[in-house]
């Protein structure tokens, strides 16, 4: 059955959340330019985290459907890679225009399936849009090198060529942004793509795919398969898939990196995080507390760049009251309500896991300054809500510190000196992001130089780089050597070819007409 979805129809899922599982719409596959109904025998419910209502049903793609998607990508590759770069770029120009036009519908779907507030959902789409804008003008970063006269009459030059069929595996927490980190750059440099959105919130990726086709992406250039581990394994094992871009948890990322690499694929795995803020006593009091609460509790803490640990140099005491009063003032509720600051977590299991980690902190000796467990949201009693929570007196041996909680929980540590704080940050296994709050230039310079974390903010709580840079997580937060988007992302999706030519002006050739031009 061939079934085109369109943005209006997806919006209409959003207005019918009462649909029961068996009547909920199915999420389609995208194979060779057609949105098709899967023949899967196993289906996963996509639920609204604020209500538990089933929004749609997602298929565990069958082997035949998966192979058809890869085959479509493989067949589309020769023509697409030889399509002129300006033509491929023009698709991205149109795509960015269509994303802008459909921003509200995309954001509404993100809120419906992921749970975040509408402003956060718009931010999710917008940060992805910026990558599309970068993909509109890749030529400067794609340019090769050329050296004349490497030997007499000989020149060498290198160009970057696409890899072929490449794939992306996405997490739930940024259902619009992460797909847009992947396929716009990969496709604009000439690859064809197989995308696996998160099984928890595939709607935004489907809407984006529809817009990409409308923008002129030819059939087969972007394909979408759905599912969980089985579909991931097929991606990792298929010989025609040359590279895999992954964003998600440590457990899945390590597995995907190992299995994909063992199968000879290029893999980049962006994984979990424990991002520390280090607060020096001279930091601006109001701006710092506002930044900390936004970065710890915004998007319900479900950001890989959320601040989830705060290290107060000189002690938490001067900061405690302000932090508590700001955190208490945040409104917990459904993402669609304009009064909401903190939406639900993605699943009841995620909420329970975070609640258990809060309890483990208490059991292991931390002080629970603010307890968000048991928060009630009238009218949304089934939602996966957890209110902002603050644990102080935490030390690095506690589980609430060692685990990525991925919820609105800030664990607070203390250090006597900046050196000690840096040592705490550097001893953590993750190295995604970190931020220092201070008014001291020399302290900031020391921190940015010595901290072993890939993205550093100085008075910037969530230092996610814009797409002309790259997203450069370090250590346990990243496996691979070429990061997402920016120049590194472009290199990930291309390979260098180096050509040496010999056009010597020899005696034989000098003065003779070129062959074939005699007539
Ligand atoms: P997840 O690892 O559970 O899922 C990510 C993807 O991997 C999904 O498509 C899922 O189907 C698949 N998957 C999950 N477990 C698997 C397994 N055992 N084997 C094979 N495939 C598997 O991650 P999530 O819960 O969707 O996302 C949250 C995580 O993502 C957090 O840890 C967060 O820090 C991380 N994240 C990292 C970045 C980054 O850039 N470093 C960005 C966003 C999110």
Tab-separated table of N, CA, C and O in Angstrom, residues 163 165-171 178-183 185-186 193-197 232 235-236 241-248 253 256-257 260 265-270 478-479 482-485 489 492-493:
chain	number	residue	atom	x	y	z
A	163	UNK	N	30.700	8.774	0.035
A	163	UNK	CA	31.009	7.381	0.357
A	163	UNK	C	30.077	6.397	-0.341
A	163	UNK	O	30.452	5.265	-0.628
A	165	UNK	N	26.142	4.742	0.180
A	165	UNK	CA	24.977	4.699	1.069
A	165	UNK	C	25.472	4.838	2.506
A	165	UNK	O	26.360	4.103	2.940
A	166	UNK	N	24.911	5.777	3.231
A	166	UNK	CA	25.288	5.984	4.636
A	166	UNK	C	24.016	5.989	5.481
A	166	UNK	O	22.911	6.143	4.949
A	167	UNK	N	24.185	5.803	6.800
A	167	UNK	CA	22.996	5.651	7.647
A	167	UNK	C	23.099	6.501	8.901
A	167	UNK	O	24.199	6.863	9.344
A	168	UNK	N	21.939	6.793	9.495
A	168	UNK	CA	21.886	7.539	10.751
A	168	UNK	C	20.926	6.868	11.722
A	168	UNK	O	19.854	6.406	11.325
A	169	UNK	N	21.346	6.790	12.987
A	169	UNK	CA	20.519	6.181	14.051
A	169	UNK	C	20.322	7.259	15.120
A	169	UNK	O	21.292	7.778	15.673
A	170	UNK	N	19.060	7.579	15.418
A	170	UNK	CA	18.762	8.782	16.212
A	170	UNK	C	18.225	8.470	17.606
A	170	UNK	O	17.551	7.457	17.809
A	171	UNK	N	18.443	9.400	18.554
A	171	UNK	CA	17.876	9.278	19.901
A	171	UNK	C	16.523	9.986	19.969
A	171	UNK	O	16.125	10.680	19.032
A	178	UNK	N	18.398	16.151	15.545
A	178	UNK	CA	19.434	15.143	15.258
A	178	UNK	C	19.320	14.583	13.833
A	178	UNK	O	20.344	14.501	13.140
A	179	UNK	N	18.125	14.252	13.335
A	179	UNK	CA	18.081	13.865	11.917
A	179	UNK	C	18.666	14.964	11.018
A	179	UNK	O	19.335	14.677	10.025
A	180	UNK	N	18.440	16.226	11.418
A	180	UNK	CA	18.960	17.331	10.594
A	180	UNK	C	20.464	17.535	10.775
A	180	UNK	O	21.109	18.196	9.966
A	181	UNK	N	21.045	16.992	11.840
A	181	UNK	CA	22.508	16.981	11.946
A	181	UNK	C	23.095	16.025	10.892
A	181	UNK	O	24.260	16.128	10.544
A	182	UNK	N	22.258	15.066	10.476
A	182	UNK	CA	22.806	13.952	9.698
A	182	UNK	C	22.572	14.073	8.182
A	182	UNK	O	23.505	14.280	7.417
A	183	UNK	N	21.303	13.913	7.749
A	183	UNK	CA	21.113	13.707	6.312
A	183	UNK	C	21.333	14.944	5.442
A	183	UNK	O	21.770	14.790	4.293
A	185	UNK	N	23.716	17.252	5.456
A	185	UNK	CA	25.126	17.335	5.043
A	185	UNK	C	25.495	16.102	4.223
A	185	UNK	O	26.097	16.196	3.151
A	186	UNK	N	25.092	14.924	4.730
A	186	UNK	CA	25.460	13.681	4.027
A	186	UNK	C	24.949	13.694	2.587
A	186	UNK	O	25.671	13.319	1.658
A	193	UNK	N	20.967	8.102	1.697
A	193	UNK	CA	20.850	7.968	3.150
A	193	UNK	C	19.744	7.007	3.554
A	193	UNK	O	18.677	6.963	2.961
A	194	UNK	N	20.032	6.247	4.632
A	194	UNK	CA	19.012	5.432	5.297
A	194	UNK	C	18.950	5.924	6.744
A	194	UNK	O	19.934	5.829	7.480
A	195	UNK	N	17.795	6.468	7.126
A	195	UNK	CA	17.642	7.073	8.452
A	195	UNK	C	16.768	6.192	9.330
A	195	UNK	O	15.706	5.744	8.901
A	196	UNK	N	17.234	5.977	10.569
A	196	UNK	CA	16.367	5.324	11.557
A	196	UNK	C	16.095	6.317	12.679
A	196	UNK	O	16.941	6.556	13.526
A	197	UNK	N	14.886	6.894	12.682
A	197	UNK	CA	14.546	7.809	13.782
A	197	UNK	C	14.401	7.019	15.077
A	197	UNK	O	14.339	5.786	15.067
A	232	UNK	N	18.632	-1.756	13.924
A	232	UNK	CA	20.002	-1.254	14.127
A	232	UNK	C	21.005	-2.309	13.655
A	232	UNK	O	21.965	-2.004	12.932
A	235	UNK	N	21.380	-2.371	9.984
A	235	UNK	CA	22.205	-1.241	9.505
A	235	UNK	C	23.689	-1.572	9.686
A	235	UNK	O	24.504	-1.363	8.797
A	236	UNK	N	24.010	-2.149	10.847
A	236	UNK	CA	25.426	-2.396	11.161
A	236	UNK	C	26.019	-3.512	10.311
A	236	UNK	O	27.235	-3.568	10.111
A	241	UNK	N	26.140	-0.448	3.288
A	241	UNK	CA	26.152	0.788	4.088
A	241	UNK	C	27.588	1.076	4.506
A	241	UNK	O	28.239	0.261	5.154
A	242	UNK	N	28.090	2.241	4.097
A	242	UNK	CA	29.517	2.533	4.261
A	242	UNK	C	29.843	3.270	5.553
A	242	UNK	O	30.983	3.242	6.014
A	243	UNK	N	28.872	3.985	6.088
A	243	UNK	CA	29.153	4.762	7.304
A	243	UNK	C	27.888	4.874	8.135
A	243	UNK	O	26.775	4.882	7.597
A	244	UNK	N	28.083	4.960	9.459
A	244	UNK	CA	26.944	5.060	10.373
A	244	UNK	C	27.197	6.217	11.330
A	244	UNK	O	28.225	6.274	12.010
A	245	UNK	N	26.234	7.118	11.374
A	245	UNK	CA	26.277	8.219	12.333
A	245	UNK	C	25.275	7.883	13.433
A	245	UNK	O	24.105	7.624	13.144
A	246	UNK	N	25.750	7.869	14.670
A	246	UNK	CA	24.871	7.497	15.786
A	246	UNK	C	24.866	8.604	16.826
A	246	UNK	O	25.909	9.179	17.145
A	247	UNK	N	23.692	8.850	17.406
A	247	UNK	CA	23.581	9.713	18.580
A	247	UNK	C	22.664	9.011	19.556
A	247	UNK	O	21.557	8.580	19.191
A	248	UNK	N	23.104	8.843	20.812
A	248	UNK	CA	22.270	8.174	21.807
A	248	UNK	C	23.063	7.831	23.052
A	248	UNK	O	24.043	8.505	23.383
A	253	UNK	N	25.735	3.191	21.980
A	253	UNK	CA	26.813	3.781	21.179
A	253	UNK	C	28.055	2.904	21.122
A	253	UNK	O	28.643	2.725	20.059
A	256	UNK	N	27.246	-0.073	18.916
A	256	UNK	CA	27.142	0.307	17.499
A	256	UNK	C	28.533	0.615	16.938
A	256	UNK	O	28.876	0.207	15.830
A	257	UNK	N	29.351	1.275	17.735
A	257	UNK	CA	30.709	1.594	17.271
A	257	UNK	C	31.499	0.305	17.020
A	257	UNK	O	32.152	0.140	15.982
A	260	UNK	N	29.736	-1.905	14.116
A	260	UNK	CA	29.873	-1.225	12.822
A	260	UNK	C	31.320	-1.210	12.360
A	260	UNK	O	31.621	-1.510	11.200
A	265	UNK	N	32.864	-0.457	8.667
A	265	UNK	CA	32.201	0.820	8.394
A	265	UNK	C	32.876	1.955	9.149
A	265	UNK	O	33.453	1.738	10.208
A	266	UNK	N	32.724	3.131	8.610
A	266	UNK	CA	33.136	4.335	9.342
A	266	UNK	C	32.003	4.641	10.322
A	266	UNK	O	30.845	4.693	9.925
A	267	UNK	N	32.334	4.802	11.599
A	267	UNK	CA	31.275	5.057	12.596
A	267	UNK	C	31.639	6.270	13.439
A	267	UNK	O	32.784	6.411	13.877
A	268	UNK	N	30.668	7.139	13.652
A	268	UNK	CA	30.815	8.202	14.664
A	268	UNK	C	29.702	7.965	15.682
A	268	UNK	O	28.546	7.800	15.318
A	269	UNK	N	30.068	7.854	16.959
A	269	UNK	CA	29.070	7.580	17.999
A	269	UNK	C	29.130	8.689	19.042
A	269	UNK	O	30.116	8.833	19.767
A	270	UNK	N	28.060	9.459	19.081
A	270	UNK	CA	27.932	10.550	20.065
A	270	UNK	C	27.096	10.019	21.200
A	270	UNK	O	25.943	9.635	20.987
A	478	UNK	N	32.154	10.260	23.207
A	478	UNK	CA	32.307	10.151	21.748
A	478	UNK	C	33.249	9.015	21.382
A	478	UNK	O	34.327	8.888	21.969
A	479	UNK	N	32.836	8.211	20.427
A	479	UNK	CA	33.742	7.238	19.817
A	479	UNK	C	33.838	7.576	18.334
A	479	UNK	O	32.820	7.836	17.685
A	482	UNK	N	35.883	11.646	13.654
A	482	UNK	CA	35.331	12.791	12.923
A	482	UNK	C	33.974	13.115	13.516
A	482	UNK	O	33.080	12.266	13.547
A	483	UNK	N	33.822	14.340	14.007
A	483	UNK	CA	32.614	14.711	14.739
A	483	UNK	C	31.464	15.069	13.813
A	483	UNK	O	31.596	15.071	12.597
A	484	UNK	N	30.336	15.420	14.454
A	484	UNK	CA	29.129	15.766	13.703
A	484	UNK	C	29.221	17.197	13.186
A	484	UNK	O	29.748	18.069	13.847
A	485	UNK	N	28.636	17.417	12.087
A	485	UNK	CA	28.464	18.682	11.346
A	485	UNK	C	29.725	19.543	11.279
A	485	UNK	O	30.768	19.176	11.810
A	489	UNK	N	32.095	17.026	10.113
A	489	UNK	CA	30.943	16.261	9.634
A	489	UNK	C	31.030	16.033	8.142
A	489	UNK	O	30.720	14.946	7.627
A	492	UNK	N	33.474	13.409	7.569
A	492	UNK	CA	32.953	12.081	7.924
A	492	UNK	C	32.194	11.472	6.753
A	492	UNK	O	32.282	10.275	6.496
A	493	UNK	N	31.450	12.302	6.046
A	493	UNK	CA	30.609	11.782	4.966
A	493	UNK	C	31.286	11.815	3.596
A	493	UNK	O	30.634	11.625	2.577
